[in-house]
CSV table of C-alpha atoms in Angstrom, one decimal:
chain,number,residue,atom,x,y,z
A,1,MET,CA,-2.9,27.4,-45.1
A,2,PRO,CA,-4.4,24.5,-43.1
A,3,PRO,CA,-4.2,24.8,-39.3
A,4,THR,CA,-1.5,23.2,-37.4
A,5,THR,CA,-2.1,20.4,-35.0
A,6,PRO,CA,-2.7,22.0,-31.6
A,7,GLY,CA,0.3,21.9,-29.3
A,8,LEU,CA,2.8,20.4,-31.7
A,9,PRO,CA,5.4,22.2,-33.8
A,10,ASP,CA,4.7,22.8,-37.5
A,11,SER,CA,7.3,20.1,-38.4
A,12,ALA,CA,5.0,17.5,-36.9
A,13,VAL,CA,2.2,18.3,-39.4
A,14,ARG,CA,2.0,16.5,-42.7
A,15,ARG,CA,0.1,18.5,-45.3
A,16,PRO,CA,-2.9,16.6,-46.8
A,17,GLY,CA,-2.4,15.1,-50.2
A,18,THR,CA,-5.0,13.5,-52.5
A,19,VAL,CA,-8.1,12.6,-50.5
A,20,VAL,CA,-8.8,8.9,-50.9
A,21,ALA,CA,-11.1,6.5,-49.0
A,22,ALA,CA,-8.5,4.7,-46.9
A,23,PRO,CA,-8.4,3.8,-43.2
A,24,TYR,CA,-6.0,5.5,-40.9
A,25,LYS,CA,-2.8,3.8,-40.1
A,26,PRO,CA,-3.3,1.8,-36.8
A,27,PRO,CA,-2.2,3.8,-33.8
A,28,PRO,CA,0.8,2.9,-31.6
A,29,THR,CA,0.4,-0.2,-29.5
A,30,PHE,CA,-2.2,0.3,-26.8
A,31,PRO,CA,-0.3,0.6,-23.5
A,32,THR,CA,-2.1,-2.1,-21.6
A,33,ARG,CA,-1.6,-4.7,-24.3
A,34,LEU,CA,0.8,-7.5,-23.3
A,35,THR,CA,3.6,-7.1,-25.8
A,36,GLN,CA,7.3,-7.0,-25.6
A,37,GLN,CA,8.5,-3.4,-25.9
A,38,ALA,CA,11.9,-1.8,-25.3
A,39,LYS,CA,10.4,1.1,-23.3
A,40,PRO,CA,8.7,0.4,-20.0
A,41,ILE,CA,5.0,0.6,-19.8
A,42,GLU,CA,4.5,2.1,-16.4
A,43,VAL,CA,3.4,5.2,-14.6
A,44,GLN,CA,6.3,7.6,-14.7
A,45,VAL,CA,4.9,10.7,-13.2
A,46,PRO,CA,5.0,11.6,-9.5
A,47,PRO,CA,2.2,10.3,-7.2
A,48,LEU,CA,0.9,13.9,-6.6
A,49,ILE,CA,0.4,14.5,-10.3
A,50,ALA,CA,-1.0,11.0,-10.9
A,51,GLY,CA,-3.5,11.4,-8.0
A,52,ALA,CA,-4.4,14.9,-9.1
A,53,LEU,CA,-5.3,13.7,-12.6
A,54,VAL,CA,-7.4,10.7,-11.4
A,55,ALA,CA,-9.3,12.9,-8.8
A,56,ALA,CA,-9.8,15.7,-11.3
A,57,PHE,CA,-11.1,13.3,-14.0
A,58,ALA,CA,-13.6,11.8,-11.5
A,59,LYS,CA,-14.9,15.2,-10.6
A,60,ALA,CA,-15.2,16.2,-14.3
A,61,LEU,CA,-17.1,12.9,-15.0
A,62,ALA,CA,-19.4,13.5,-12.0
A,63,ASP,CA,-20.2,17.0,-13.3
A,64,GLY,CA,-20.9,15.5,-16.8
A,65,LEU,CA,-23.4,13.2,-15.0
A,66,GLU,CA,-24.9,16.2,-13.3
A,67,ASN,CA,-23.8,14.7,-10.0
A,68,GLU,CA,-26.5,12.0,-10.0
A,69,LEU,CA,-26.1,9.4,-7.3
A,70,LEU,CA,-26.3,5.6,-7.6
A,71,THR,CA,-29.3,5.5,-5.3
A,72,HIS,CA,-30.4,2.0,-6.5
A,73,TYR,CA,-27.3,0.4,-4.9
A,74,TYR,CA,-27.8,1.3,-1.3
A,75,LEU,CA,-29.5,-2.0,-0.5
A,76,GLY,CA,-29.2,-2.3,3.2
A,77,ASP,CA,-28.1,-5.5,4.9
A,78,GLN,CA,-27.2,-8.1,2.2
A,79,ALA,CA,-25.2,-11.3,2.3
A,80,VAL,CA,-23.4,-10.1,-0.8
A,81,ARG,CA,-22.0,-6.6,-1.2
A,82,VAL,CA,-22.3,-5.3,-4.8
A,83,ASN,CA,-18.9,-4.7,-6.5
A,84,LEU,CA,-19.3,-1.6,-8.7
A,85,ASP,CA,-15.5,-1.1,-9.0
A,86,ARG,CA,-15.4,-4.0,-11.5
A,87,VAL,CA,-18.2,-2.5,-13.5
A,88,LEU,CA,-16.5,0.8,-13.7
A,89,ASP,CA,-13.2,-1.0,-14.6
A,90,ARG,CA,-14.9,-2.4,-17.7
A,91,LEU,CA,-16.4,1.0,-18.7
A,92,LEU,CA,-13.1,2.8,-18.2
A,93,ALA,CA,-11.2,0.2,-20.2
A,94,THR,CA,-13.5,0.8,-23.1
A,95,PHE,CA,-13.3,4.6,-22.6
A,96,THR,CA,-9.5,4.7,-22.6
A,97,HIS,CA,-9.3,2.5,-25.7
A,98,GLU,CA,-11.7,4.7,-27.6
A,99,LEU,CA,-9.9,7.8,-26.3
A,100,TRP,CA,-6.5,6.5,-27.5
A,101,ASP,CA,-7.9,5.9,-31.0
A,102,GLU,CA,-9.8,9.2,-31.0
A,103,LEU,CA,-6.6,11.2,-30.0
A,104,PHE,CA,-4.5,9.4,-32.6
A,105,GLN,CA,-7.1,10.2,-35.4
A,106,PHE,CA,-7.1,13.8,-34.2
A,107,TYR,CA,-3.4,14.2,-34.3
A,108,GLN,CA,-3.1,12.4,-37.7
A,109,GLU,CA,-6.1,14.0,-39.5
A,110,ASP,CA,-3.8,16.2,-41.6
A,111,SER,CA,-1.6,13.4,-42.7
A,112,PRO,CA,-2.0,11.6,-46.0
A,113,PRO,CA,-3.7,8.2,-45.7
A,114,GLY,CA,-1.1,5.5,-44.9
A,115,ALA,CA,1.6,8.0,-44.0
A,116,GLU,CA,4.2,7.2,-41.4
A,117,VAL,CA,3.5,8.5,-37.9
A,118,SER,CA,5.7,11.5,-37.2
A,119,ARG,CA,8.3,11.5,-34.4
A,120,GLN,CA,6.4,14.2,-32.5
A,121,VAL,CA,3.1,12.3,-32.5
A,122,THR,CA,4.9,9.0,-31.6
A,123,ARG,CA,6.5,10.8,-28.6
A,124,LEU,CA,3.2,12.3,-27.6
A,125,PHE,CA,1.6,8.9,-27.5
A,126,GLU,CA,4.5,7.2,-25.8
A,127,GLY,CA,4.7,10.0,-23.3
A,128,PRO,CA,1.7,12.1,-22.0
A,129,VAL,CA,-1.1,10.2,-23.7
A,130,ARG,CA,0.2,6.9,-22.5
A,131,GLN,CA,0.5,8.2,-18.9
A,132,ILE,CA,-3.1,9.5,-19.1
A,133,VAL,CA,-4.4,6.2,-20.3
A,134,LEU,CA,-2.5,4.2,-17.7
A,135,LEU,CA,-3.8,6.4,-14.9
A,136,LEU,CA,-7.4,6.6,-16.0
A,137,ASN,CA,-7.4,2.8,-16.7
A,138,GLY,CA,-5.9,2.1,-13.2
A,139,PRO,CA,-7.7,0.6,-10.2
A,140,GLU,CA,-7.9,3.9,-8.3
A,141,THR,CA,-10.1,5.7,-10.8
A,142,SER,CA,-13.2,3.7,-10.0
A,143,ARG,CA,-12.8,4.6,-6.3
A,144,CYS,CA,-12.5,8.3,-7.1
A,145,ILE,CA,-15.6,8.1,-9.3
A,146,LEU,CA,-17.7,6.2,-6.8
A,147,ASP,CA,-16.7,8.7,-4.1
A,148,LYS,CA,-18.5,11.3,-6.2
A,149,ILE,CA,-21.6,9.4,-7.4
A,150,GLY,CA,-21.8,6.6,-4.9
A,151,PRO,CA,-20.2,7.5,-1.6
A,152,GLY,CA,-19.4,4.4,0.4
A,153,LEU,CA,-20.0,1.9,-2.4
A,154,SER,CA,-16.3,1.4,-3.5
A,155,GLN,CA,-14.4,-1.6,-2.0
A,156,ARG,CA,-11.0,-0.1,-2.8
A,157,GLN,CA,-8.6,2.1,-0.9
A,158,THR,CA,-7.2,5.4,-2.1
A,159,THR,CA,-3.5,6.0,-2.5
A,160,TRP,CA,-2.4,8.6,-5.0
A,161,SER,CA,-5.6,10.6,-4.9
A,162,SER,CA,-5.9,10.8,-1.1
A,163,SER,CA,-4.3,14.2,-0.9
A,164,ALA,CA,-4.9,15.5,-4.4
A,165,GLY,CA,-8.1,17.4,-4.0
A,166,GLY,CA,-8.8,21.0,-5.2
A,167,ILE,CA,-7.1,20.6,-8.7
A,168,ASP,CA,-9.3,20.7,-11.7
A,169,LEU,CA,-8.8,18.6,-14.9
A,170,PRO,CA,-7.2,21.4,-17.1
A,171,LEU,CA,-4.6,22.1,-14.4
A,172,ALA,CA,-3.9,18.4,-13.8
A,173,LEU,CA,-3.3,17.8,-17.5
A,174,GLN,CA,-1.1,21.0,-17.6
A,175,LEU,CA,0.9,19.6,-14.6
A,176,LEU,CA,1.4,16.2,-16.3
A,177,CYS,CA,2.4,17.6,-19.7
A,178,GLY,CA,4.6,20.2,-18.2
A,179,TYR,CA,6.4,17.6,-16.0
A,180,TRP,CA,7.0,15.4,-19.0
A,181,HIS,CA,8.3,18.3,-21.1
A,182,ARG,CA,10.6,19.4,-18.3
A,183,GLU,CA,11.8,16.1,-16.8
A,184,MET,CA,11.8,13.9,-19.9
A,185,PRO,CA,13.3,16.2,-22.6
A,186,SER,CA,14.7,13.3,-24.7
A,187,GLN,CA,11.1,11.8,-24.8
A,188,SER,CA,9.2,15.1,-25.1
A,189,PRO,CA,7.1,15.6,-28.2
A,190,GLY,CA,8.2,19.3,-28.2
A,191,GLY,CA,5.9,22.2,-28.8
A,192,SER,CA,4.0,23.9,-26.1
A,193,PRO,CA,3.0,21.6,-23.2
A,194,ASP,CA,0.2,24.1,-22.2
A,195,GLU,CA,-1.3,23.9,-25.7
A,196,ILE,CA,-1.0,20.1,-25.7
A,197,SER,CA,-2.8,19.9,-22.3
A,198,ARG,CA,-5.6,22.2,-23.6
A,199,SER,CA,-6.2,20.1,-26.7
A,200,LEU,CA,-6.1,16.9,-24.6
A,201,HIS,CA,-8.6,18.3,-22.2
A,202,THR,CA,-11.0,19.2,-25.0
A,203,LYS,CA,-11.0,15.6,-26.3
A,204,ILE,CA,-11.1,13.9,-22.9
A,205,VAL,CA,-14.1,16.0,-21.8
A,206,ASN,CA,-16.0,16.6,-25.1
A,207,GLY,CA,-14.9,13.8,-27.4
A,208,ALA,CA,-16.9,10.9,-28.6
A,209,ALA,CA,-15.2,8.6,-26.0
A,210,ALA,CA,-16.4,10.8,-23.2
A,211,ARG,CA,-19.9,11.0,-24.5
A,212,ASN,CA,-20.0,7.2,-24.8
A,213,LEU,CA,-18.7,6.8,-21.3
A,214,ILE,CA,-21.4,9.1,-19.8
A,215,SER,CA,-24.1,7.3,-21.9
A,216,GLU,CA,-22.9,3.9,-20.6
A,217,ILE,CA,-22.8,4.9,-17.0
A,218,ARG,CA,-26.3,6.3,-17.3
A,219,ARG,CA,-27.5,3.0,-18.9
A,220,VAL,CA,-25.6,0.5,-16.8
A,221,LEU,CA,-25.3,2.2,-13.4
A,222,LEU,CA,-27.6,5.2,-12.9
A,223,SER,CA,-30.7,3.3,-14.2
A,224,PRO,CA,-32.3,0.5,-12.0
A,225,HIS,CA,-32.1,-2.0,-14.8
A,226,HIS,CA,-28.8,-3.6,-14.1
A,227,VAL,CA,-28.8,-3.9,-10.3
A,228,GLN,CA,-29.5,-7.6,-10.2
A,229,MET,CA,-27.0,-8.3,-13.0
A,230,HIS,CA,-24.3,-6.6,-10.9
A,231,LEU,CA,-25.4,-8.3,-7.7
A,232,ALA,CA,-25.3,-11.8,-9.3
A,233,GLU,CA,-21.9,-11.1,-10.8
A,234,SER,CA,-20.6,-9.8,-7.4
A,235,ALA,CA,-22.0,-12.9,-5.6
A,236,VAL,CA,-20.4,-15.4,-7.9
A,237,TRP,CA,-17.1,-13.5,-8.0
A,238,SER,CA,-17.0,-13.3,-4.2
A,239,MET,CA,-18.0,-16.9,-3.5
A,240,LEU,CA,-15.8,-18.6,-6.1
A,241,LEU,CA,-12.7,-16.4,-5.9
A,242,THR,CA,-12.5,-13.7,-3.2
A,243,LYS,CA,-13.8,-15.6,-0.2
A,244,ARG,CA,-13.0,-19.1,-1.3
A,245,PRO,CA,-11.1,-20.8,1.6
A,246,TYR,CA,-9.0,-23.0,-0.7
A,247,PRO,CA,-7.2,-22.6,-4.0
A,248,PRO,CA,-9.3,-22.4,-7.2
A,249,PRO,CA,-9.5,-25.5,-9.4
A,250,SER,CA,-6.5,-26.0,-11.6
A,251,ASP,CA,-8.7,-26.5,-14.7
A,252,GLY,CA,-10.8,-23.4,-13.9
A,253,PHE,CA,-14.1,-25.4,-13.6
A,254,HIS,CA,-15.8,-24.4,-10.3
A,255,ILE,CA,-18.6,-26.5,-8.8
A,256,ALA,CA,-21.6,-24.7,-7.3
A,257,GLN,CA,-25.1,-25.7,-6.2
A,258,PHE,CA,-27.8,-23.0,-6.2
A,259,LYS,CA,-30.9,-23.6,-4.2
A,260,TYR,CA,-33.8,-21.3,-5.1
A,261,GLU,CA,-36.8,-21.2,-2.8
A,262,CYS,CA,-39.5,-20.2,-5.2
A,263,GLN,CA,-42.7,-21.4,-6.7
A,264,LEU,CA,-43.0,-21.1,-10.5
A,265,PHE,CA,-46.4,-20.2,-11.8
A,266,GLY,CA,-47.6,-21.8,-15.0
A,267,PRO,CA,-46.7,-25.5,-15.4
A,268,LEU,CA,-46.5,-26.2,-11.7
A,269,ASP,CA,-49.7,-24.3,-11.0
A,270,GLY,CA,-51.9,-26.4,-13.3
A,271,ILE,CA,-51.4,-24.3,-16.4
A,272,ALA,CA,-50.6,-26.2,-19.6
A,273,ASP,CA,-50.4,-30.0,-20.4
A,274,PRO,CA,-47.6,-31.5,-18.3
A,275,GLN,CA,-46.4,-33.3,-21.4
A,276,LEU,CA,-46.2,-30.1,-23.3
A,277,VAL,CA,-44.5,-27.8,-20.8
A,278,ASN,CA,-42.6,-25.0,-22.5
A,279,LEU,CA,-41.4,-22.4,-20.2
A,280,GLY,CA,-39.9,-20.5,-23.1
A,281,SER,CA,-43.3,-19.6,-24.5
A,282,LEU,CA,-44.6,-18.1,-21.2
A,283,PRO,CA,-44.8,-14.3,-20.9
A,284,ALA,CA,-42.3,-12.5,-18.7
A,285,ILE,CA,-42.2,-8.9,-17.6
A,286,THR,CA,-38.8,-7.2,-17.0
A,287,GLY,CA,-37.9,-3.8,-15.5
A,288,THR,CA,-39.9,-1.7,-13.0
A,289,ALA,CA,-43.5,-0.8,-12.8
A,290,ASP,CA,-42.7,2.5,-14.3
A,291,ASP,CA,-40.4,1.3,-17.1
A,292,CYS,CA,-40.8,-2.3,-18.2
A,293,MET,CA,-41.3,-4.6,-21.2
A,294,GLN,CA,-43.0,-7.9,-21.9
A,295,THR,CA,-41.6,-10.7,-23.9
A,296,THR,CA,-41.6,-14.5,-23.9
A,297,VAL,CA,-39.0,-16.2,-21.7
A,298,SER,CA,-37.1,-17.6,-24.6
A,299,ALA,CA,-37.0,-14.3,-26.5
A,300,TYR,CA,-35.4,-12.5,-23.5
A,301,VAL,CA,-33.0,-15.4,-22.7
A,302,ASN,CA,-31.8,-15.6,-26.3
A,303,ALA,CA,-31.1,-11.9,-26.4
A,304,GLN,CA,-29.5,-11.5,-23.0
A,305,TRP,CA,-27.6,-14.8,-22.6
A,306,PRO,CA,-26.9,-16.0,-26.1
A,307,ARG,CA,-24.0,-18.4,-25.3
A,308,CYS,CA,-25.6,-20.9,-22.9
A,309,GLY,CA,-29.1,-19.4,-22.3
A,310,THR,CA,-31.0,-21.7,-24.5
A,311,LEU,CA,-29.3,-24.8,-23.1
A,312,VAL,CA,-30.0,-23.8,-19.5
A,313,LEU,CA,-33.7,-23.0,-20.4
A,314,ARG,CA,-34.1,-26.4,-22.1
A,315,CYS,CA,-32.7,-28.2,-19.0
A,316,LEU,CA,-35.1,-26.3,-16.7
A,317,GLU,CA,-38.0,-27.0,-19.0
A,318,GLU,CA,-37.3,-30.7,-18.9
A,319,ALA,CA,-37.0,-30.8,-15.1
A,320,VAL,CA,-40.2,-28.7,-14.7
A,321,GLY,CA,-42.1,-31.0,-17.1
A,322,ASN,CA,-41.0,-34.1,-15.2
A,323,ALA,CA,-42.1,-32.5,-11.9
A,324,SER,CA,-45.4,-31.4,-13.3
A,325,CYS,CA,-46.1,-34.9,-14.7
A,326,SER,CA,-45.2,-36.6,-11.4
A,327,SER,CA,-47.6,-34.4,-9.4
A,328,ARG,CA,-50.4,-35.1,-11.9
A,329,HIS,CA,-50.1,-38.8,-11.1
A,330,GLY,CA,-50.4,-38.3,-7.4
A,331,GLU,CA,-46.7,-38.7,-6.7
A,332,ALA,CA,-44.5,-36.3,-4.8
A,333,MET,CA,-43.6,-33.4,-7.0
A,334,SER,CA,-40.1,-34.2,-8.3
A,335,GLY,CA,-38.4,-33.6,-11.6
A,336,MET,CA,-34.8,-33.8,-12.8
A,337,SER,CA,-32.7,-32.9,-15.8
A,338,VAL,CA,-29.0,-33.5,-16.5
A,339,TRP,CA,-26.7,-32.1,-19.2
A,340,ASP,CA,-23.2,-33.4,-19.6
A,341,GLY,CA,-20.6,-31.5,-21.7
A,342,ALA,CA,-18.9,-34.8,-22.4
A,343,ASP,CA,-21.7,-35.7,-24.8
A,344,GLU,CA,-20.2,-35.0,-28.2
A,345,ASP,CA,-23.6,-35.1,-29.9
A,346,GLY,CA,-25.1,-32.5,-27.6
A,347,PRO,CA,-24.9,-28.7,-27.8
A,348,HIS,CA,-21.6,-27.1,-27.0
A,349,CYS,CA,-21.3,-24.2,-24.5
A,350,PRO,CA,-17.8,-22.8,-23.9
A,351,GLY,CA,-16.8,-22.9,-20.2
A,352,LEU,CA,-19.6,-25.2,-19.2
A,353,ARG,CA,-19.1,-28.8,-18.1
A,354,LEU,CA,-22.3,-30.0,-16.3
A,355,ILE,CA,-25.8,-28.9,-15.4
A,356,HIS,CA,-28.0,-30.8,-13.0
A,357,ILE,CA,-31.4,-29.5,-12.1
A,358,GLU,CA,-33.9,-30.8,-9.5
A,359,VAL,CA,-37.4,-29.4,-9.2
A,360,GLU,CA,-39.4,-30.1,-6.0
A,361,GLU,CA,-42.3,-28.3,-4.2
A,362,ALA,CA,-41.3,-24.6,-4.0
A,363,VAL,CA,-37.6,-25.5,-4.5
A,364,ILE,CA,-35.3,-25.6,-7.5
A,365,ARG,CA,-31.7,-27.0,-7.0
A,366,MET,CA,-29.2,-26.4,-9.8
A,367,SER,CA,-25.7,-27.8,-9.7
A,368,VAL,CA,-23.2,-26.3,-12.2
A,369,SER,CA,-19.6,-27.0,-13.1
A,370,ALA,CA,-18.3,-24.1,-15.1
A,371,TRP,CA,-15.7,-21.4,-15.5
A,372,THR,CA,-16.3,-18.2,-13.5
A,373,HIS,CA,-17.7,-16.0,-16.2
A,374,THR,CA,-20.0,-18.8,-17.5
A,375,MET,CA,-21.2,-19.4,-13.9
A,376,ILE,CA,-22.0,-15.7,-13.6
A,377,GLU,CA,-24.1,-15.8,-16.8
A,378,ILE,CA,-26.0,-18.9,-15.7
A,379,PHE,CA,-26.6,-17.5,-12.2
A,380,GLN,CA,-27.9,-14.2,-13.7
A,381,GLN,CA,-30.2,-16.1,-16.0
A,382,MET,CA,-31.7,-18.3,-13.3
A,383,CYS,CA,-32.2,-15.3,-11.0
A,384,TRP,CA,-34.2,-13.6,-13.8
A,385,ILE,CA,-36.2,-16.7,-14.6
A,386,CYS,CA,-37.2,-17.3,-11.0
A,387,ALA,CA,-38.1,-13.7,-10.5
A,388,ALA,CA,-40.1,-13.4,-13.8
A,389,LEU,CA,-42.0,-16.6,-13.4
A,390,SER,CA,-42.5,-16.5,-9.6
A,391,ALA,CA,-45.9,-16.6,-8.0
A,392,SER,CA,-46.8,-13.3,-6.5
A,393,PRO,CA,-47.5,-13.4,-2.8
A,394,PHE,CA,-50.0,-10.5,-3.2
A,395,PRO,CA,-53.1,-12.0,-4.9
A,396,GLY,CA,-54.5,-9.7,-7.6
A,397,ALA,CA,-51.7,-7.2,-7.1
A,398,LEU,CA,-48.5,-6.4,-9.1
A,399,SER,CA,-45.2,-6.9,-7.5
A,400,GLU,CA,-41.5,-6.3,-8.4
A,401,CYS,CA,-39.4,-9.3,-7.6
A,402,ALA,CA,-35.7,-10.0,-7.2
A,403,VAL,CA,-33.6,-12.9,-6.0
A,404,GLU,CA,-31.4,-12.5,-2.9
A,405,VAL,CA,-28.5,-14.6,-1.7
A,406,SER,CA,-29.2,-15.5,1.9
A,407,ASN,CA,-26.3,-17.7,2.7
A,408,TRP,CA,-23.6,-19.9,1.3
A,409,THR,CA,-21.3,-22.7,2.6
A,410,TYR,CA,-18.2,-24.5,1.3
A,411,LEU,CA,-17.9,-28.3,1.3
A,412,ASN,CA,-15.5,-30.6,-0.5
A,413,GLU,CA,-14.2,-27.7,-2.8
A,414,SER,CA,-17.8,-26.9,-3.8
A,415,VAL,CA,-20.0,-24.0,-2.8
A,416,TYR,CA,-23.7,-24.3,-1.8
A,417,VAL,CA,-25.7,-21.2,-2.2
A,418,ASP,CA,-29.2,-20.5,-0.7
A,419,CYS,CA,-31.3,-18.0,-2.6
A,420,SER,CA,-34.8,-16.6,-1.9
A,421,LEU,CA,-37.2,-14.3,-3.6
A,422,ALA,CA,-38.1,-10.8,-2.4
A,423,HIS,CA,-41.3,-9.3,-3.7
A,424,ARG,CA,-42.3,-5.7,-3.3
A,425,PRO,CA,-45.9,-4.8,-4.0
A,426,VAL,CA,-46.7,-2.1,-6.5
A,427,PRO,CA,-49.2,0.4,-5.1
A,428,ASN,CA,-52.5,0.6,-6.9
A,429,GLY,CA,-52.5,3.0,-9.7
A,430,ASP,CA,-48.7,3.0,-10.1
A,431,GLY,CA,-46.9,1.7,-13.1
A,432,MET,CA,-47.4,1.7,-16.9
A,433,SER,CA,-51.0,1.6,-18.1
A,434,TRP,CA,-50.8,-1.8,-19.8
A,435,LEU,CA,-49.8,-3.4,-16.6
A,436,HIS,CA,-53.1,-2.6,-14.9
A,437,GLN,CA,-54.7,-5.5,-16.8
A,438,MET,CA,-52.1,-8.0,-15.5
A,439,ARG,CA,-52.9,-8.1,-11.8
A,440,GLY,CA,-51.0,-10.8,-9.9
A,441,ALA,CA,-48.0,-10.7,-12.2
A,442,ALA,CA,-44.4,-10.4,-10.9
A,443,ILE,CA,-42.0,-8.0,-12.6
A,444,ALA,CA,-38.3,-9.2,-12.7
A,445,SER,CA,-36.6,-6.0,-11.6
A,446,GLY,CA,-32.9,-5.1,-11.9
A,447,PHE,CA,-32.4,-6.6,-15.4
A,448,PRO,CA,-31.8,-4.9,-18.7
A,449,VAL,CA,-34.9,-3.6,-20.5
A,450,GLN,CA,-34.5,-4.6,-24.1
A,451,GLN,CA,-37.2,-3.5,-26.6
A,452,LEU,CA,-37.4,-6.9,-28.3
A,453,ALA,CA,-41.1,-6.4,-28.9
A,454,PRO,CA,-43.7,-3.8,-27.9
A,455,PRO,CA,-45.5,-4.8,-24.7
A,456,GLN,CA,-48.8,-6.5,-25.3
A,457,ALA,CA,-51.6,-5.8,-22.9
A,458,ALA,CA,-53.6,-8.8,-21.8
A,459,THR,CA,-57.1,-9.1,-23.4
């Protein structure tokens, strides 16, 4: 006979019929979805059990990451403090959604395709599974995780988990399932709560969702290749929302001016015809000296910021071209470019209303009217471009470069942001072998390394 579903009575198991290629019936409504339901979607277990589960999960996750620390994010004195809680929130939201689907498939794998969900499985998902997902997808989980892999980096307070140490994940799940079975008998899935907790633990720790979560944390947080992405997001989020001294705009369009103190190499340095300036065709190096890639500017922009990246690059190219042309004619270096979203014949970028760029000697000013998430993408892109195309202050030597926010002020419901470049010289002999032929180049550090094309050594 086929095995029974772990933890549930035999009556909950539907014997397989004819095997056909058909998708599983969609699982019950995901608990965080905004839908009208008769039963409340809220945490219904005691704070001690809730805190124990969150703290135990964080410890199990840290063990799965071999207790590596987020060393790249201890940045010293910075005007902006990086917000890794929001990054973990996104990763945990994806994890809990995948876990929900994975558990449903696990408990329905013996059912004929398209069969109705049994009462026991429905109660399991409306009870213990829902509570687990709500708790792991809650705001305190990121704090507990960061306490393990990045002590001092979280910006949140602990509540439930403050006195829940010393309980491992199997016991925490056993406490939750046992509480539900004992205190919610009319909503209990039946069967053995201990067996249910053991099967849930196996999937939570060893399932595909868990493997994906660990892989994403290694890629997005433990590697050095997203530090500037997270810093730029944190800066915009803080300036436009958290520390804003007045209410946000009713239409969602914020206004910000970013001033970058930088000198772009290439067109402003006498390279290329000023009438044929094309920043997009210039080479750019992204990553670190030990792990980096070389692409053109346009190739990286199109891959990393597909929504508005090309538009922003085109505006910058126009402003740089005008500045280069003016300097060639003996005038003060000055170039400008404007894009207005009201132009129906122009390109469309969701959430973007206006771009105004001015290029002067060693200064780029960029004014933007956009929604918050669009503003984040544009700021990330400009930070990468300025770092990748900056002139290295160490002649003949490689350097890793990043943009830093030095200050910002508010005026007339707009925010004015001052940014500068920080270069770190790469010691002689360090770095990938093909970099040794590119002395004087600046590497844009803290941005994703995407293998769009193999690195080409200079000849």
